[in-house]
Coordinates of C-alpha atoms in Angstrom, one line a residue:
M1 CA -6.7 9.8 -4.7
S2 CA -3.6 11.8 -5.4
D3 CA -2.1 13.1 -2.2
E4 CA -2.5 16.6 -3.6
T5 CA -6.3 16.0 -3.8
E6 CA -6.3 14.5 -0.3
F7 CA -4.5 17.6 1.0
I8 CA -7.1 20.0 -0.6
A9 CA -9.9 17.8 0.8
A10 CA -8.3 17.9 4.2
K11 CA -8.0 21.6 4.4
N12 CA -11.7 21.9 3.4
A13 CA -12.8 19.3 5.9
S14 CA -10.9 20.4 9.0
T15 CA -11.3 23.5 11.0
D16 CA -8.1 23.0 13.1
G17 CA -5.6 22.3 10.4
E18 CA -5.6 18.5 10.8
F19 CA -5.3 16.3 7.8
V20 CA -8.5 14.3 7.2
R21 CA -8.3 11.5 4.7
D22 CA -11.2 10.9 2.4
A23 CA -12.0 7.2 3.2
T24 CA -15.0 6.9 0.9
Y25 CA -14.4 4.1 -1.5
I26 CA -16.3 2.0 -4.1
N27 CA -16.9 -1.0 -1.8
D28 CA -17.9 -3.7 -4.3
R29 CA -16.5 -7.1 -3.6
V30 CA -15.2 -10.0 -5.7
V31 CA -16.5 -13.2 -4.2
K32 CA -16.8 -17.0 -4.6
G33 CA -20.1 -18.7 -5.6
L34 CA -21.1 -16.6 -8.6
E35 CA -21.0 -17.9 -12.1
P36 CA -17.8 -16.9 -14.0
G37 CA -18.7 -14.5 -16.8
S38 CA -21.9 -13.3 -15.0
D39 CA -22.8 -9.7 -14.3
P40 CA -22.3 -8.4 -10.8
V41 CA -25.1 -9.1 -8.3
G42 CA -26.7 -6.1 -6.6
E43 CA -28.4 -2.8 -7.5
K44 CA -26.2 -0.3 -5.7
I45 CA -22.6 0.6 -6.5
G46 CA -20.6 0.0 -3.5
E47 CA -22.6 -3.0 -2.4
M48 CA -22.4 -5.2 -5.5
R49 CA -20.7 -8.6 -5.7
W50 CA -18.6 -9.7 -8.7
P51 CA -17.6 -13.3 -9.6
V52 CA -14.1 -14.6 -9.0
E53 CA -12.8 -15.3 -12.5
A54 CA -9.2 -15.7 -13.6
G55 CA -8.3 -13.2 -16.4
R56 CA -11.3 -11.0 -15.9
Y57 CA -9.7 -8.3 -13.7
R58 CA -6.6 -6.1 -13.7
L59 CA -5.1 -4.7 -10.6
M60 CA -4.1 -1.1 -11.2
A61 CA -1.4 0.0 -8.9
A62 CA 1.6 2.3 -8.4
R63 CA 4.8 1.3 -6.7
A64 CA 5.0 4.8 -5.2
C65 CA 1.8 4.4 -3.1
P66 CA 1.9 2.5 0.2
W67 CA -1.7 1.4 0.0
A68 CA -1.2 0.0 -3.6
S69 CA 2.1 -1.6 -2.4
R70 CA 0.1 -3.7 0.1
S71 CA -2.0 -5.1 -2.8
I72 CA 1.2 -5.7 -4.9
I73 CA 2.7 -7.7 -2.0
V74 CA -0.5 -9.7 -1.2
R75 CA -0.9 -10.6 -4.9
R76 CA 2.7 -11.8 -5.1
L77 CA 2.7 -13.8 -1.9
M78 CA -0.5 -15.6 -2.8
G79 CA 0.7 -16.4 -6.3
L80 CA -2.2 -14.6 -8.1
E81 CA -0.2 -13.2 -11.0
D82 CA -1.7 -15.6 -13.6
A83 CA -5.3 -14.9 -12.3
I84 CA -5.1 -11.2 -11.8
S85 CA -2.9 -9.2 -14.2
M86 CA -1.4 -5.9 -13.0
G87 CA -0.9 -2.4 -14.6
L88 CA 1.5 0.0 -13.0
A89 CA 1.1 3.8 -13.2
G90 CA 4.0 6.1 -13.0
P91 CA 5.0 7.9 -9.8
T92 CA 4.0 11.5 -10.8
H93 CA 0.6 12.8 -11.8
D94 CA -1.5 15.9 -11.7
I95 CA -4.6 16.5 -9.6
N96 CA -6.8 14.5 -12.0
S97 CA -5.3 11.1 -12.0
W98 CA -2.6 8.5 -12.0
V99 CA -1.1 8.1 -15.5
F100 CA 0.3 5.0 -17.2
D101 CA 3.3 6.9 -18.5
L102 CA 5.7 4.1 -17.8
D103 CA 4.2 2.2 -20.8
P104 CA 4.7 2.7 -24.5
D105 CA 2.7 5.7 -25.8
G106 CA 1.6 6.4 -22.2
R107 CA -1.1 3.8 -22.2
D108 CA -1.6 0.6 -20.2
P109 CA -0.9 -2.2 -22.7
V110 CA -3.9 -4.3 -21.7
T111 CA -6.7 -1.7 -21.2
G112 CA -5.4 1.0 -23.4
L113 CA -6.1 3.5 -20.6
H114 CA -3.9 6.6 -20.4
R115 CA -5.3 7.8 -17.1
L116 CA -6.8 5.7 -14.4
Q117 CA -9.5 8.3 -14.2
E118 CA -11.0 6.9 -17.4
A119 CA -11.8 3.6 -15.7
Y120 CA -13.5 5.4 -12.9
F121 CA -15.6 7.4 -15.4
N122 CA -16.5 4.2 -17.3
R123 CA -18.2 3.1 -14.1
I124 CA -19.4 6.4 -12.7
P125 CA -19.5 9.3 -15.2
D126 CA -17.9 12.4 -13.6
Y127 CA -16.8 10.4 -10.6
P128 CA -16.6 13.1 -7.9
R129 CA -14.0 11.7 -5.5
G130 CA -10.3 11.1 -5.7
I131 CA -8.8 8.6 -8.2
T132 CA -7.1 6.1 -6.0
V133 CA -4.7 3.2 -6.3
P134 CA -5.0 0.3 -5.9
A135 CA -8.1 -0.2 -8.1
L136 CA -9.4 -3.4 -9.6
V137 CA -10.7 -3.0 -13.2
D138 CA -13.2 -5.2 -15.0
L139 CA -11.5 -5.9 -18.4
P140 CA -14.6 -6.5 -20.4
T141 CA -15.9 -3.0 -19.6
N142 CA -12.6 -1.2 -18.6
A143 CA -14.5 0.0 -15.5
V144 CA -13.4 0.1 -11.9
V145 CA -14.9 -2.6 -9.7
T146 CA -13.5 -1.5 -6.4
N147 CA -10.9 0.8 -4.9
A148 CA -11.5 -0.3 -1.3
Y149 CA -7.9 -1.5 -0.7
Q150 CA -8.5 -3.3 2.6
K151 CA -11.5 -5.3 1.2
L152 CA -9.7 -5.9 -2.1
N153 CA -6.7 -7.4 -0.2
F154 CA -9.0 -9.5 2.1
D155 CA -10.8 -10.9 -1.0
M156 CA -7.5 -11.8 -2.6
L157 CA -6.7 -13.8 0.6
S158 CA -10.1 -15.4 1.2
E159 CA -12.1 -15.4 -2.0
W160 CA -9.4 -16.3 -4.6
T161 CA -8.2 -19.4 -2.8
D162 CA -8.8 -21.6 -5.9
F163 CA -6.1 -19.7 -7.6
H164 CA -3.5 -19.4 -4.8
R165 CA -0.2 -21.0 -5.5
D166 CA 0.9 -24.2 -3.7
G167 CA 2.6 -23.1 -0.5
A168 CA 0.8 -19.8 -0.3
P169 CA 0.9 -18.5 3.3
D170 CA -2.1 -17.8 5.6
L171 CA -1.8 -14.1 6.0
Y172 CA -5.0 -13.7 8.0
P173 CA -5.1 -16.8 10.2
E174 CA -8.3 -17.3 12.0
A175 CA -6.6 -17.7 15.4
H176 CA -5.0 -14.3 15.2
R177 CA -7.6 -12.2 13.4
D178 CA -8.8 -10.3 16.5
E179 CA -5.2 -9.4 17.3
I180 CA -4.4 -8.3 13.7
D181 CA -7.5 -6.1 13.7
E182 CA -6.7 -4.7 17.1
L183 CA -3.2 -3.7 16.0
D184 CA -4.6 -2.1 12.8
S185 CA -7.0 -0.1 15.0
W186 CA -4.1 2.0 16.3
I187 CA -1.3 1.5 13.8
Y188 CA -3.4 2.7 10.9
P189 CA -4.5 6.1 12.4
T190 CA -1.2 6.9 14.2
V191 CA 1.5 5.4 11.9
N192 CA 0.2 4.5 8.4
N193 CA -1.9 7.6 8.3
G194 CA 0.0 9.3 11.1
V195 CA 2.9 10.3 8.8
Y196 CA 0.4 11.9 6.4
R197 CA -1.2 13.7 9.4
C198 CA 2.2 15.1 10.2
G199 CA 3.1 16.0 6.6
F200 CA -0.2 17.6 5.6
A201 CA -1.1 19.3 8.8
A202 CA -2.0 23.0 8.2
E203 CA -1.6 24.2 11.8
Q204 CA 1.2 23.8 14.3
G205 CA -1.0 22.2 16.9
A206 CA -2.4 19.6 14.5
Y207 CA 1.1 18.7 13.4
E208 CA 2.4 18.3 17.0
K209 CA -0.6 16.2 18.0
A210 CA 0.0 13.8 15.0
Y211 CA 3.8 13.8 15.6
D212 CA 3.3 12.9 19.3
E213 CA 0.9 10.1 18.5
L214 CA 3.2 8.8 15.7
W215 CA 6.2 8.5 18.0
A216 CA 4.2 7.0 20.9
S217 CA 3.1 4.2 18.5
L218 CA 6.5 3.7 17.0
D219 CA 8.0 3.4 20.5
R220 CA 5.2 0.9 21.4
L221 CA 6.1 -1.1 18.2
E222 CA 9.8 -0.9 19.0
E223 CA 9.1 -2.5 22.4
R224 CA 6.8 -5.1 21.0
L225 CA 9.3 -6.2 18.3
A226 CA 12.3 -6.4 20.6
T227 CA 11.1 -9.8 21.8
R228 CA 9.2 -11.2 18.8
R229 CA 10.1 -11.6 15.1
Y230 CA 6.7 -10.6 13.7
L231 CA 3.8 -8.5 15.0
V232 CA 1.5 -11.5 15.5
G233 CA 2.3 -15.1 16.0
E234 CA 5.3 -16.9 14.5
T235 CA 4.8 -16.0 10.8
I236 CA 4.2 -13.0 8.5
T237 CA 0.6 -11.8 8.5
A238 CA -1.4 -9.0 7.0
A239 CA -0.3 -6.9 10.0
D240 CA 3.3 -7.0 8.9
I241 CA 2.4 -6.1 5.3
R242 CA 0.5 -3.0 6.6
L243 CA 3.3 -1.8 8.7
F244 CA 6.1 -2.6 6.2
T245 CA 4.9 -0.2 3.5
T246 CA 5.1 2.7 5.9
L247 CA 8.4 1.7 7.5
V248 CA 10.2 1.1 4.2
R249 CA 9.4 4.7 3.1
F250 CA 10.1 6.3 6.5
D251 CA 13.8 7.3 6.3
A252 CA 13.7 8.1 2.5
V253 CA 10.5 10.2 2.7
Y254 CA 8.6 10.6 5.9
H255 CA 11.5 11.6 8.2
G256 CA 12.3 14.8 6.2
H257 CA 9.5 15.4 3.8
F258 CA 6.7 14.9 6.3
K259 CA 8.7 16.3 9.3
A260 CA 8.4 13.0 11.2
N261 CA 12.0 13.6 12.3
R262 CA 12.5 12.6 15.9
S263 CA 14.5 9.5 14.8
K264 CA 15.2 7.5 11.8
I265 CA 14.1 3.8 11.6
T266 CA 17.9 3.0 11.3
E267 CA 18.2 4.4 14.9
M268 CA 15.6 2.1 16.4
P269 CA 17.2 -1.3 16.8
A270 CA 14.1 -3.6 16.8
L271 CA 12.2 -1.7 14.1
W272 CA 15.4 -1.5 11.9
G273 CA 16.0 -5.3 12.3
Y274 CA 12.4 -6.0 11.6
L275 CA 12.3 -3.9 8.5
R276 CA 15.5 -5.5 7.1
D277 CA 14.0 -8.9 7.9
L278 CA 10.9 -8.2 5.9
F279 CA 12.7 -6.4 3.1
Q280 CA 14.9 -9.4 2.5
T281 CA 11.9 -11.7 2.4
P282 CA 10.7 -12.5 -1.2
G283 CA 7.6 -10.5 -2.0
F284 CA 8.6 -7.4 0.0
G285 CA 11.8 -5.7 -1.0
D286 CA 11.6 -7.0 -4.5
T287 CA 8.5 -5.0 -5.0
C288 CA 10.0 -1.7 -3.8
D289 CA 11.1 1.0 -6.3
F290 CA 12.8 3.8 -4.3
P291 CA 13.3 6.3 -7.1
Q292 CA 9.6 6.1 -7.9
I293 CA 8.7 6.4 -4.2
K294 CA 10.9 9.5 -3.7
E295 CA 9.8 11.1 -7.0
H296 CA 6.2 10.8 -6.1
Y297 CA 6.3 12.4 -2.7
Y298 CA 8.8 15.1 -3.4
N299 CA 7.6 16.0 -6.9
V300 CA 3.8 15.7 -6.5
H301 CA 3.4 17.3 -3.1
R302 CA 4.2 20.9 -4.1
D303 CA 2.4 22.3 -1.1
V304 CA 5.0 20.6 1.0
N305 CA 8.0 20.8 -1.3
P306 CA 7.5 23.8 -3.7
T307 CA 10.7 23.3 -5.6
G308 CA 10.0 19.7 -6.5
I309 CA 13.6 18.8 -5.9
V310 CA 14.1 15.1 -5.2
P311 CA 16.9 14.3 -2.7
K312 CA 19.7 12.0 -3.7
G313 CA 19.8 10.2 -0.4
P314 CA 19.6 8.4 1.9
D315 CA 21.9 5.4 1.2
L316 CA 19.5 2.5 1.5
A317 CA 22.1 -0.3 1.1
G318 CA 21.7 -1.1 4.8
L319 CA 18.4 -2.8 4.1
L320 CA 20.4 -5.7 2.8
T321 CA 22.7 -6.1 5.8
P322 CA 22.3 -9.1 8.2
H323 CA 19.4 -8.7 10.7
H324 CA 19.7 -11.8 12.9
R325 CA 16.0 -11.7 13.6
E326 CA 15.8 -15.5 13.0
E327 CA 17.3 -15.8 16.5
L328 CA 13.8 -14.7 17.9
G329 CA 12.2 -17.8 16.3
G330 CA 9.4 -18.1 13.8
S331 CA 9.7 -18.4 10.1
P332 CA 8.3 -16.1 7.4
F333 CA 5.8 -18.5 5.8
G334 CA 5.4 -21.1 8.4
S335 CA 4.4 -24.4 6.7
G336 CA 4.2 -22.5 3.4
T337 CA 6.9 -21.5 1.0
A338 CA 8.4 -18.3 -0.4
P339 CA 7.1 -17.1 -3.8
G340 CA 9.5 -17.7 -6.7
P341 CA 11.2 -15.1 -8.8
I342 CA 9.1 -12.5 -10.5
A343 CA 8.3 -14.0 -13.9
E344 CA 6.8 -11.0 -15.8
P345 CA 9.6 -8.7 -16.9
S346 CA 7.4 -5.6 -16.7
E347 CA 6.8 -6.3 -13.0
R348 CA 10.4 -6.5 -12.0
V349 CA 11.9 -3.5 -10.3
P350 CA 14.7 -2.2 -12.5
A351 CA 18.3 -2.6 -11.5
G352 CA 19.4 0.6 -9.8
H353 CA 15.9 1.2 -8.3
R354 CA 16.4 -1.3 -5.5
A355 CA 18.5 -1.1 -2.3
E356 CA 21.7 -2.0 -4.0

């Protein structure tokens, strides 16, 4: 959903001013074992199973959104570009929907959609909840299959294996799944969602509670990453992707816009080195568009920033400076390989939109 919609829902749902994220999604899955071209199996939306089928689905995303950025990174690291195409919405929108205003005539070139909302209505007329990215759209019907980002990402890792590139990494290794899930159990509410709980708090007490929990967790992560290159094991995992999309937005957006301002990530040595390490890894920094990220938060969140003025800073060139994290051991992809250059011109972040 748009963050404006989330904020309105939060004010209605909470009696103490705390931001409450609407986490109700269309939980359909795309799985192996079903005949390509077949209809989904199941009778209830949210519990249906769709067949893995190259070319059938389009990932609708927005570089501005951290949840969508996770899916963009997973798709690129696993080499699923030829199997699952991608449409990119622009960074600003109204309360109704993300809009494909980056494309000619304001329409996604594959689906012809102007608003992502149309794909939701094609599946559920007058869909009553927020219009979120990422969303997977069924091209034959132009209807949303799922917007449950965590399950969507898991399916790209575990169900689309026949279409993974040679050398694709194991981002959710069996030996570390419990540890990855345990980390997510506190990083998600206090860090990923914690910055939103700070920014959208409607009462001082709710803000201070979220702020304290955020910094307790960031201090905990700073200590953890002082002695290890990645969050879990010796290679990049899903845990790193989940944390990266928050950290890379922190100094540019969350520090000021969301009042998460005890410190900047550049002032925390381990987290700053870790962020630079990931940013310089193919699949991470090359998917980040900072003007879009800043325009989204500062322009769309008029409850937080009434003027809509987008700050010129900060200088993000430091993301490209040496990090020396390789001295801690490990390697980004283990026995796998890095993804190659982005082949599709429309998926490349424009020059001047990166940390240059």
